[in-house]
PDB file of C-alpha atoms in Angstrom:
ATOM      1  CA  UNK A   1       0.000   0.000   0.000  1.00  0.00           C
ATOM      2  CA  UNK A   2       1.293   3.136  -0.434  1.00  0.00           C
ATOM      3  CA  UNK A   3       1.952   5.580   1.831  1.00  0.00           C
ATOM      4  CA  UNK A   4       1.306   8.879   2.650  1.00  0.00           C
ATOM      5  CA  UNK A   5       4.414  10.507   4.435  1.00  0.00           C
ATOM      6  CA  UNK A   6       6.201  13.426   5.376  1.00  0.00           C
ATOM      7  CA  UNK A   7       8.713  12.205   2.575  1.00  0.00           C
ATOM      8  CA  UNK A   8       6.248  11.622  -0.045  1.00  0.00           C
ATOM      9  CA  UNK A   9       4.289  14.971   0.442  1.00  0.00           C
ATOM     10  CA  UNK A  10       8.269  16.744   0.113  1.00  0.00           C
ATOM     11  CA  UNK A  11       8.718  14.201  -2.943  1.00  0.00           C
ATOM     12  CA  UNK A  12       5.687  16.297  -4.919  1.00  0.00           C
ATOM     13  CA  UNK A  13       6.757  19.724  -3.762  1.00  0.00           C
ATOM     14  CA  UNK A  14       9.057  22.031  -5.929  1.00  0.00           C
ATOM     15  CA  UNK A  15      12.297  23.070  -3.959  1.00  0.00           C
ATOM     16  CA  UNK A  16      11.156  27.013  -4.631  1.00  0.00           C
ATOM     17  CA  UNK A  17       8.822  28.584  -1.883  1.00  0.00           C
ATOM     18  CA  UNK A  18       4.826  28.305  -2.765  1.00  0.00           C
ATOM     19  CA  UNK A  19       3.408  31.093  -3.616  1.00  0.00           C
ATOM     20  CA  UNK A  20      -0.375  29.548  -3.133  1.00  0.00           C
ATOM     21  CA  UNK A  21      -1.491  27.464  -0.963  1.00  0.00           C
ATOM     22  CA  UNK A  22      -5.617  26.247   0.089  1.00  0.00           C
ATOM     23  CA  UNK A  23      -5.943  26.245   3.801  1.00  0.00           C
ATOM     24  CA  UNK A  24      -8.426  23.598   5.607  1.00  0.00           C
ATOM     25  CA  UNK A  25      -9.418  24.937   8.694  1.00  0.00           C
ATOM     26  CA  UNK A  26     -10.824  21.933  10.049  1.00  0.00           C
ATOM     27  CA  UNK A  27     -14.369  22.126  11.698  1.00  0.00           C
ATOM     28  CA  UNK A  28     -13.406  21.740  15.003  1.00  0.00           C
ATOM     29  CA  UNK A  29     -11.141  24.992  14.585  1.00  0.00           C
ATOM     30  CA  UNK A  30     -14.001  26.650  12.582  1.00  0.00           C
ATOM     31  CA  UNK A  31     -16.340  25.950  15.411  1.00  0.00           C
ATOM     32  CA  UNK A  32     -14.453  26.613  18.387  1.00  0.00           C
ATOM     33  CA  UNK A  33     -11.126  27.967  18.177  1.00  0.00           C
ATOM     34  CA  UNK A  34     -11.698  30.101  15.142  1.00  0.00           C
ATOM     35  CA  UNK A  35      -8.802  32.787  16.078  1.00  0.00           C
ATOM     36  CA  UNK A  36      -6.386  29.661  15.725  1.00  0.00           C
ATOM     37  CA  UNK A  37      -6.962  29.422  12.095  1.00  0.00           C
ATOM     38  CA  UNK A  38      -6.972  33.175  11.617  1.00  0.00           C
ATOM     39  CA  UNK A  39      -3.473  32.766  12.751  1.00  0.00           C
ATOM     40  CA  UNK A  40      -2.444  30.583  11.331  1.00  0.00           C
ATOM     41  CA  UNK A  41      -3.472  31.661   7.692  1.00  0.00           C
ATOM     42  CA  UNK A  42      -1.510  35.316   9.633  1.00  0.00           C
ATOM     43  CA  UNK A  43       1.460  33.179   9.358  1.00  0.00           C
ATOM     44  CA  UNK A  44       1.322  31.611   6.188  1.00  0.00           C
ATOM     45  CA  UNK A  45       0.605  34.978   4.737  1.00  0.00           C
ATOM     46  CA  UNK A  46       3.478  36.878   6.413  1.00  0.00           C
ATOM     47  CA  UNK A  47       5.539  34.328   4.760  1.00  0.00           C
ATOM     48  CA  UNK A  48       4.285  35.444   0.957  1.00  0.00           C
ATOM     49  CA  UNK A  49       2.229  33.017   0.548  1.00  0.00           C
ATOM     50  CA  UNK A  50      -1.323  34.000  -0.909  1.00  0.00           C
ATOM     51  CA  UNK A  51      -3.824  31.834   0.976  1.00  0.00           C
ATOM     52  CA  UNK A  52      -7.046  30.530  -0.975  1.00  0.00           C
ATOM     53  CA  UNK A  53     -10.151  29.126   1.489  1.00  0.00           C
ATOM     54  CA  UNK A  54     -12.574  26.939  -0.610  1.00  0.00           C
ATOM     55  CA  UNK A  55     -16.309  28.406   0.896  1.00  0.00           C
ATOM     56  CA  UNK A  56     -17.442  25.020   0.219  1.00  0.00           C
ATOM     57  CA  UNK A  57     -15.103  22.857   2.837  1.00  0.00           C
ATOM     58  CA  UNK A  58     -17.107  21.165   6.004  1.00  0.00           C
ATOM     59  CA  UNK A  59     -15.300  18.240   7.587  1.00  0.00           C
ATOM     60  CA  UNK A  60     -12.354  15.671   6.688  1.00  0.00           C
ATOM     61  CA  UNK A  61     -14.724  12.393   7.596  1.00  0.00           C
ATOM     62  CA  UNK A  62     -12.381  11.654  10.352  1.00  0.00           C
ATOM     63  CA  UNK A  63     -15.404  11.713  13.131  1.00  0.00           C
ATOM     64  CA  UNK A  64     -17.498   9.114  11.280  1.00  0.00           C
ATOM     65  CA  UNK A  65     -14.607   6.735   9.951  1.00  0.00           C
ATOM     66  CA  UNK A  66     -13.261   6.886  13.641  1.00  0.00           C
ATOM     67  CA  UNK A  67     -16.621   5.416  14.913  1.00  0.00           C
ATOM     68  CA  UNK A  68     -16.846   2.783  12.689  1.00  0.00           C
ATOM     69  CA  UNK A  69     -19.369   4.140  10.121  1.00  0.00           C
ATOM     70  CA  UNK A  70     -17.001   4.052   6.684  1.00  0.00           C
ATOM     71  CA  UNK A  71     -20.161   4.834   4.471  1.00  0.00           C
ATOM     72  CA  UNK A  72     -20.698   8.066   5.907  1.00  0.00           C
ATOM     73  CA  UNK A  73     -17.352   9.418   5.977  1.00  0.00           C
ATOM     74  CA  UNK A  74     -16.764   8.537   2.600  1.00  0.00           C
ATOM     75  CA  UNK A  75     -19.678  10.723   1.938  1.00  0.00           C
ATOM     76  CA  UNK A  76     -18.500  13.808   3.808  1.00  0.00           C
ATOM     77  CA  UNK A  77     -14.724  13.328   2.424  1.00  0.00           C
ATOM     78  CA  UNK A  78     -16.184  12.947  -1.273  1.00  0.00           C
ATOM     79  CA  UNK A  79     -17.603  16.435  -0.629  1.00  0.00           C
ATOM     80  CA  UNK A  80     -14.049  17.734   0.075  1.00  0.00           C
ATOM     81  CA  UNK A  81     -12.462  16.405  -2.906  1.00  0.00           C
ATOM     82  CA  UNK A  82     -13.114  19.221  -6.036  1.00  0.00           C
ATOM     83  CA  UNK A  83     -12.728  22.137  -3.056  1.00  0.00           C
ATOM     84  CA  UNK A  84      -8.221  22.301  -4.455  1.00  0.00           C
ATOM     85  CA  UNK A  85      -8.290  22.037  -8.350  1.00  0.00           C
ATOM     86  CA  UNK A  86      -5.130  24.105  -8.565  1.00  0.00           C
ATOM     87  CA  UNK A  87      -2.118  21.942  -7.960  1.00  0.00           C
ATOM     88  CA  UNK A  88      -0.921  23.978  -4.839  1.00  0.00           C
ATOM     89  CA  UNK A  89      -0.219  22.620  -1.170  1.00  0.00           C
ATOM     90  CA  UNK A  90      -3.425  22.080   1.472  1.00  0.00           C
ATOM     91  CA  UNK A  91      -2.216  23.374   4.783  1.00  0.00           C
ATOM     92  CA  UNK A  92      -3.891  21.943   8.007  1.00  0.00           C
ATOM     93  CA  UNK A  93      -4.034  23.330  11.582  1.00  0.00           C
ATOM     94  CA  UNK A  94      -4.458  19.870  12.936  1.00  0.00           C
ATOM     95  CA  UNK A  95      -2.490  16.706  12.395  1.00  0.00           C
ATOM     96  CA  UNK A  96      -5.371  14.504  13.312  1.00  0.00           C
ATOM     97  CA  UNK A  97      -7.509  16.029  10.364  1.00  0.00           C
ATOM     98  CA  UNK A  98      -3.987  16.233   7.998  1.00  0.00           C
ATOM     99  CA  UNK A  99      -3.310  12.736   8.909  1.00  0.00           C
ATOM    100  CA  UNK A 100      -6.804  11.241   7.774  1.00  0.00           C
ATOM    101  CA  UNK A 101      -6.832  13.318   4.669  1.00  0.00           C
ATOM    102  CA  UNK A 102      -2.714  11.707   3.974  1.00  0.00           C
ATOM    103  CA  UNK A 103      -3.025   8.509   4.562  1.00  0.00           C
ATOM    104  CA  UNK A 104      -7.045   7.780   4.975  1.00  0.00           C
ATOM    105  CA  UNK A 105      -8.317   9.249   1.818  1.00  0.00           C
ATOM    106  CA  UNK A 106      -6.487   6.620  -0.152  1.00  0.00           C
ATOM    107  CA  UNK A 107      -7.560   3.469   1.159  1.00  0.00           C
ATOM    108  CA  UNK A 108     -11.264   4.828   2.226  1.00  0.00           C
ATOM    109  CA  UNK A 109     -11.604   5.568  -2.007  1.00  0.00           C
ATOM    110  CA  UNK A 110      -9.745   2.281  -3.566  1.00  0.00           C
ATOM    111  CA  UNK A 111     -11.768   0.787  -5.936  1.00  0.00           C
ATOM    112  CA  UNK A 112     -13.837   3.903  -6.657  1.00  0.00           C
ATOM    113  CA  UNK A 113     -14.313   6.547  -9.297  1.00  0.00           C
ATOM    114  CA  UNK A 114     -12.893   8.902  -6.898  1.00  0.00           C
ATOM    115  CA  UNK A 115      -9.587   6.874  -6.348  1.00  0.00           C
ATOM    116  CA  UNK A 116      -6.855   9.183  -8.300  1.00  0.00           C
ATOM    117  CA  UNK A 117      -8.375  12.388  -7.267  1.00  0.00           C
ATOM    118  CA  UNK A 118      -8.042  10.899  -3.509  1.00  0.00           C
ATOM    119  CA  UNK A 119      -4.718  10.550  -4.284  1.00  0.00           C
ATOM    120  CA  UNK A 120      -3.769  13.662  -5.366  1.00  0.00           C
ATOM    121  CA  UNK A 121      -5.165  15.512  -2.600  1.00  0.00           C
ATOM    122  CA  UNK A 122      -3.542  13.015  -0.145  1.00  0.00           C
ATOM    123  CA  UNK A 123      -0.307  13.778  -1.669  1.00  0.00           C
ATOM    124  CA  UNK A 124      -0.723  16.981  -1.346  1.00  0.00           C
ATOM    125  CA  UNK A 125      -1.797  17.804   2.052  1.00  0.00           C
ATOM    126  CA  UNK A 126       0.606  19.509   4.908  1.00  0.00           C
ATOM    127  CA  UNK A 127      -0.010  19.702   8.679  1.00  0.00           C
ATOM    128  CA  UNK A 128       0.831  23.456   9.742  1.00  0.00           C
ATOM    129  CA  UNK A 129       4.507  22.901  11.702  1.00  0.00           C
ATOM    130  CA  UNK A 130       5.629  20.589   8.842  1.00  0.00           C
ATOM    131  CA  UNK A 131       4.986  23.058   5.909  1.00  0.00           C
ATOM    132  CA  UNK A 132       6.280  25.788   7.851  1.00  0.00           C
ATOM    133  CA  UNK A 133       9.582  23.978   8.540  1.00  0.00           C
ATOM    134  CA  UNK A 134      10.128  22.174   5.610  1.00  0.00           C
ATOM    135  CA  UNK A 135       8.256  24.198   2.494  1.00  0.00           C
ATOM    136  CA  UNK A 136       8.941  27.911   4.102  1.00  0.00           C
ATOM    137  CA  UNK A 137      12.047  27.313   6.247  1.00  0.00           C
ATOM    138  CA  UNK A 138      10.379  29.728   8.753  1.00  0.00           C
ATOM    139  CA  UNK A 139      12.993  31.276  10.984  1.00  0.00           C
ATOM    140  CA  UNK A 140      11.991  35.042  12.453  1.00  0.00           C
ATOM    141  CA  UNK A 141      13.262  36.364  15.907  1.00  0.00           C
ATOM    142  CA  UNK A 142      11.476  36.153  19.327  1.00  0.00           C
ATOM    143  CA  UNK A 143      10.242  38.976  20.596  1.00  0.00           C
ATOM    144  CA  UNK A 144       8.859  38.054  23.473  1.00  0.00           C
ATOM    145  CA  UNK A 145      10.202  37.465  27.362  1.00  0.00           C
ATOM    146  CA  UNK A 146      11.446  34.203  28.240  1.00  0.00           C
ATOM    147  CA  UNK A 147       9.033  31.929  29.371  1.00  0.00           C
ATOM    148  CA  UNK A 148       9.009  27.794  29.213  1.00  0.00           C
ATOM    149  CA  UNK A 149       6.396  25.617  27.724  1.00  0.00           C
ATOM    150  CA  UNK A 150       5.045  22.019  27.304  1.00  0.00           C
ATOM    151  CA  UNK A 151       4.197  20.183  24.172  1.00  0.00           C
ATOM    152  CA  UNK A 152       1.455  17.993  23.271  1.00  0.00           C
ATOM    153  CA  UNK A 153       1.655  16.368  19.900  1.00  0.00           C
ATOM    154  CA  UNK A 154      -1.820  14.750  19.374  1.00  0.00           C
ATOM    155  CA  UNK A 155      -1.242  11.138  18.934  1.00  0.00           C
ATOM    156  CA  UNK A 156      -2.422  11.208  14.762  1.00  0.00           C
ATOM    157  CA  UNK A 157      -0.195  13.852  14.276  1.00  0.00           C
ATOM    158  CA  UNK A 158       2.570  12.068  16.183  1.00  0.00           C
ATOM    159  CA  UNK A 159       2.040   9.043  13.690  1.00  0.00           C
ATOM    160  CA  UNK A 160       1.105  10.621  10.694  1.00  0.00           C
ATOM    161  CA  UNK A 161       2.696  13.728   9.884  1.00  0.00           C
ATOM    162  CA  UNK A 162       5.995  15.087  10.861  1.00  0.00           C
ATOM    163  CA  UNK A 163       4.129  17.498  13.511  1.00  0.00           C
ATOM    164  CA  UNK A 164       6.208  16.285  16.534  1.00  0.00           C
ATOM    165  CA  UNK A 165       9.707  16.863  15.077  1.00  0.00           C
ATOM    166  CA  UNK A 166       8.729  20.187  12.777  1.00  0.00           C
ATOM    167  CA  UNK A 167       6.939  21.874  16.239  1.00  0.00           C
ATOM    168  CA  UNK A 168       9.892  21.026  18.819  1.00  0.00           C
ATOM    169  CA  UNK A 169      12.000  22.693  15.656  1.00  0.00           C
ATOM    170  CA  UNK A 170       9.675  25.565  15.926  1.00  0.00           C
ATOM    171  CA  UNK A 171       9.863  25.927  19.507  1.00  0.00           C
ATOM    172  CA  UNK A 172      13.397  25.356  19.946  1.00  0.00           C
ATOM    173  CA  UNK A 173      14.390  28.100  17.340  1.00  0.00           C
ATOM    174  CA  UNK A 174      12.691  30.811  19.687  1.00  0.00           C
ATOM    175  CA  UNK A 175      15.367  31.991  21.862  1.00  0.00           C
ATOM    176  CA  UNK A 176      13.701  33.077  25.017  1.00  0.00           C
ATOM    177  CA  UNK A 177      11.101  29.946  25.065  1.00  0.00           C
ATOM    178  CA  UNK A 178      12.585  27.073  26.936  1.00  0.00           C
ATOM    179  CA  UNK A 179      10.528  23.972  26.251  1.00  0.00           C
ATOM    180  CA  UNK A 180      10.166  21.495  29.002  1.00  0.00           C
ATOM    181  CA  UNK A 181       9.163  17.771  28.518  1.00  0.00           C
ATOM    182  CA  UNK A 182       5.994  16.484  30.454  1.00  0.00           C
ATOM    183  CA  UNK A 183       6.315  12.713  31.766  1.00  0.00           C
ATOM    184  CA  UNK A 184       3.545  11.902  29.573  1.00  0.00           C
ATOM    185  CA  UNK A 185       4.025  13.499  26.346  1.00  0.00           C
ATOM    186  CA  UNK A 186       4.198  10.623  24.330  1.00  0.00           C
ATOM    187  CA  UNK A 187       0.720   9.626  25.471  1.00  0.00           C
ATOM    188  CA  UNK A 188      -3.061  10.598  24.061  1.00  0.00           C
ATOM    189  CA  UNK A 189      -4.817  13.167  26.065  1.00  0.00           C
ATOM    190  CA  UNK A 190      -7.941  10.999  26.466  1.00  0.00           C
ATOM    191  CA  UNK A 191     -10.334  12.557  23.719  1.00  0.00           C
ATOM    192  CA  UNK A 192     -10.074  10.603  20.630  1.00  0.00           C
ATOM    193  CA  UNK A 193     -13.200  11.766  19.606  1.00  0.00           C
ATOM    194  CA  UNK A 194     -15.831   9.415  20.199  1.00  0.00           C
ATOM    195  CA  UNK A 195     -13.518   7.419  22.242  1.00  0.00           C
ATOM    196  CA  UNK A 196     -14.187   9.999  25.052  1.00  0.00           C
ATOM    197  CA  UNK A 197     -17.813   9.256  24.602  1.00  0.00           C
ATOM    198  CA  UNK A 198     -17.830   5.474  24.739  1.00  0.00           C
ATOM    199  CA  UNK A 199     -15.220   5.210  27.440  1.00  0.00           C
ATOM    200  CA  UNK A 200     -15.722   8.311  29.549  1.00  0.00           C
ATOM    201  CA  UNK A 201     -13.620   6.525  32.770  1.00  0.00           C
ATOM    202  CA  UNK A 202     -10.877   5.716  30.554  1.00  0.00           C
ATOM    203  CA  UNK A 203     -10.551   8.711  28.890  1.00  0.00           C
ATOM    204  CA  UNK A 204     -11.066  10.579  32.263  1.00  0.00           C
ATOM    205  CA  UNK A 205      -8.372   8.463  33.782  1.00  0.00           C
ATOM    206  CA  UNK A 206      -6.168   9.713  30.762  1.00  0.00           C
ATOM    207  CA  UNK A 207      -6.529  13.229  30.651  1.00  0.00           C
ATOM    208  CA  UNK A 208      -5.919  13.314  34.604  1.00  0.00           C
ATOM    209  CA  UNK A 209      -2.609  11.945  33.965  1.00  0.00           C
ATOM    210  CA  UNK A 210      -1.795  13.965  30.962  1.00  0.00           C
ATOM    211  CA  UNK A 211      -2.873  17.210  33.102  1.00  0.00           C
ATOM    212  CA  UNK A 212      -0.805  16.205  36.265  1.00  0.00           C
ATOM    213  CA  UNK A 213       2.200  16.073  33.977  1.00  0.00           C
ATOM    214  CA  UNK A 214       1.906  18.854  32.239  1.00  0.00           C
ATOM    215  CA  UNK A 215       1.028  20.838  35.592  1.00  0.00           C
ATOM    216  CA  UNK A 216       4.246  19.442  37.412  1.00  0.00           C
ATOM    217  CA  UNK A 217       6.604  20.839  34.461  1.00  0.00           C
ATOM    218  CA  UNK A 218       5.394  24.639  35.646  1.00  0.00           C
ATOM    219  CA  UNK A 219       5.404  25.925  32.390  1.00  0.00           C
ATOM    220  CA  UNK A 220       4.056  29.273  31.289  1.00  0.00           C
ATOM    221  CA  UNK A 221       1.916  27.770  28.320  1.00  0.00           C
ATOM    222  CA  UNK A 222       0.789  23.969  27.068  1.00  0.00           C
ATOM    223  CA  UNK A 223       1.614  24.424  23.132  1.00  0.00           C
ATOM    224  CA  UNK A 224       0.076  22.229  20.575  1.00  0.00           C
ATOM    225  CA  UNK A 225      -1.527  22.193  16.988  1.00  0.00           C
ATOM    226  CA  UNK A 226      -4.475  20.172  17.762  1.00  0.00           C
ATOM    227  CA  UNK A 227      -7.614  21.971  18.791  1.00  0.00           C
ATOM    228  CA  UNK A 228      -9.395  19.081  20.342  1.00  0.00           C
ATOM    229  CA  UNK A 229      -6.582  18.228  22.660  1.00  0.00           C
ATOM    230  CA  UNK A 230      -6.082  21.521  23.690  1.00  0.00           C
ATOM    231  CA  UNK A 231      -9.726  22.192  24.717  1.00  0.00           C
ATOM    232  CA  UNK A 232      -9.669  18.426  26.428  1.00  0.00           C
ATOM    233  CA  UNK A 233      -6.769  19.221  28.588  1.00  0.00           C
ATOM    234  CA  UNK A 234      -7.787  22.337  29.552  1.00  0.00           C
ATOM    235  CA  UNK A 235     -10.856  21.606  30.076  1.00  0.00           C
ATOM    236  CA  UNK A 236     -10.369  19.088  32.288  1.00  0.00           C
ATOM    237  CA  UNK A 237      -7.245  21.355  34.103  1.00  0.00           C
ATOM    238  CA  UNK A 238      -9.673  23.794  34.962  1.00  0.00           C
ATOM    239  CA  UNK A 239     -12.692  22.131  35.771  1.00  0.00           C
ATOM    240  CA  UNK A 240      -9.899  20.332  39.018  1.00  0.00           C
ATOM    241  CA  UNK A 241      -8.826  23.738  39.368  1.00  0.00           C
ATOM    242  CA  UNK A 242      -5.564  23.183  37.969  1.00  0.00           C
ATOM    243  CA  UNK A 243      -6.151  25.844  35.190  1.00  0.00           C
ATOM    244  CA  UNK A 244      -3.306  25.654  32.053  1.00  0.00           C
ATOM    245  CA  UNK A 245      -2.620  28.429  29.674  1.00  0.00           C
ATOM    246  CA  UNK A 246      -3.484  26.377  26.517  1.00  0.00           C
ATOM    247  CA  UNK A 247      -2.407  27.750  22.771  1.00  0.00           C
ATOM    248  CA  UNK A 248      -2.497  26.679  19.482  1.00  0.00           C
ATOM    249  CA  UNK A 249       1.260  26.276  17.990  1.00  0.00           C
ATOM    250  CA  UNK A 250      -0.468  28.914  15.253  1.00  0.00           C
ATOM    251  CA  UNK A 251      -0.857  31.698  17.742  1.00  0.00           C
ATOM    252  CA  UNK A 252       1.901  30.986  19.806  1.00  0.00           C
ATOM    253  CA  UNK A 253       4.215  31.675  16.836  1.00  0.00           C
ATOM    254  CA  UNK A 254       3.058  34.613  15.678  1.00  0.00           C
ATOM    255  CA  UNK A 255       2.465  36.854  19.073  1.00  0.00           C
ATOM    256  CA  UNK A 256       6.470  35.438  20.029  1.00  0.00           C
ATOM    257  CA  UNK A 257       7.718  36.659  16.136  1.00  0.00           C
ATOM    258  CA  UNK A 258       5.815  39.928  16.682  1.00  0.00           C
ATOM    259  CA  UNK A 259       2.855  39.145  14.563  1.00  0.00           C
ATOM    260  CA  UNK A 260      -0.795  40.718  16.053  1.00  0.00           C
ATOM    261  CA  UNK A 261      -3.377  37.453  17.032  1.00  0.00           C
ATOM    262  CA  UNK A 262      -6.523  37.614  16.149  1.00  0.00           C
ATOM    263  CA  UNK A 263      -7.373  37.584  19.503  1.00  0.00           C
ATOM    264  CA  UNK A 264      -5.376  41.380  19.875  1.00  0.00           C
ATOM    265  CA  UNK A 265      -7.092  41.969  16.741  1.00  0.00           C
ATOM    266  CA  UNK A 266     -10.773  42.329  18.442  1.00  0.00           C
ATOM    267  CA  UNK A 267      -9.550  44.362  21.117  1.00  0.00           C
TER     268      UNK A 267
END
């Protein structure tokens, strides 16, 4: 079978800097922690890069094909599919949601009508630290006061994408961020999606271990490019009363390079 990895997404990319890309916001982002895609597309377009939104996008399948229910996500990924005619890279915020577009989309559309354009969206398809580190080579100062952070690296991103090595890159080329690794960083945070739902001791069990870690490393900020796990942890953190200063990777960049957040933005 073939795969869909860091090294075969570089493989189709020209050596010279994009100059377009398609961003996929995710739902979960476009729902909940909308300023982290604004930020994120900040980023990207600070770089040079002209960023294109397709209207039309909704969700990458990944909650239905999770729980078991292949027709349905096939359904909502077919929708998804004619949103990036140009042949330019698909930047994701997530690398849950880039991983199931990479190496999902493939093997969910074998056999169909749909199988090559699957495949050329698959190969196509970058999750946010990744395409910053290895398509833009982005490297800008710190401005901001030295502080230390944790990293979670959602547990599809970890597997799928190059998200863990590209972020700690990220992190560890701002000079006044020290970044600090949590006992349990290697593990899930206990969402999974419907895996929270089904198993709501286990996953509680999870995220109290994930939480305790990441509150014994006394860091200034938890740092991550998944959504979900961010609200999960922190959710949990302050509903014990163990509150955490949670941020998407996207915003944490650009207020420590100087950029203005979409959150400073509205103020």
């Amino acid at each position: 079978m073939k795969k869909y990895g860091v090294d075969n997404v570089m493989a189709n990319a020209s050596n010279q800097k994009p100059q377009d890309v398609y961003f996929f916001c995710t739902c979960l982002v476009d729902l909940f922690v909308p300023e982290a895609g604004l930020d994120a597309v900040a980023l990207l377009e600070r770089e040079g890069v002209r960023v294109h939104f397709p209207e039309d996008q909704t969700c990458c399948g990944q909650p239905a094909y999770t729980s078991g229910q292949p027709e349905e996500a096939l359904a909502v990924a077919r929708q998804q599919l004619d949103l990036f005619p140009e042949p330019w890279p698909i930047v994701l915020p997530s690398g849950s949601c880039a991983g199931m577009m990479r190496h999902h989309y493939p093997t969910m559309f074998k056999g169909t009508a749909d199988a090559a354009k699957a495949e050329a969206v698959a190969g196509r398809v970058w999750e946010l630290s990744e395409f910053l580190v290895r398509s833009l080579n982005f490297n800008r100062p710190d401005c901001g006061q030295s502080c230390s952070v944790a990293l979670h690296t959602s547990c599809s991103a970890r597997r799928e994408t190059g998200a863990l090595s590209a972020t700690r890159s990220l992190l560890q080329g701002l000079e006044g961020v020290s970044l600090k690794v949590q006992e349990h960083e290697s593990e899930c945070c206990g969402f999974g999606g419907m895996f929270s739902v089904r198993h709501p001791e286990i996953s509680g069990g999870i995220v109290r271990d994930k939480v305790a870690s990441i509150a014994a490393c006394e860091t200034d900020a938890l740092i991550t490019g998944d959504c979900g796990c961010m609200l999960n942890i922190t959710g949990h953190a302050a509903k014990i009363g163990r509150p955490l200063n949670g941020k998407h990777l996207a915003t944490f960049l650009l207020e420590r390079t100087g950029g203005k957040t979409a959150a400073e933005e509205k103020l």
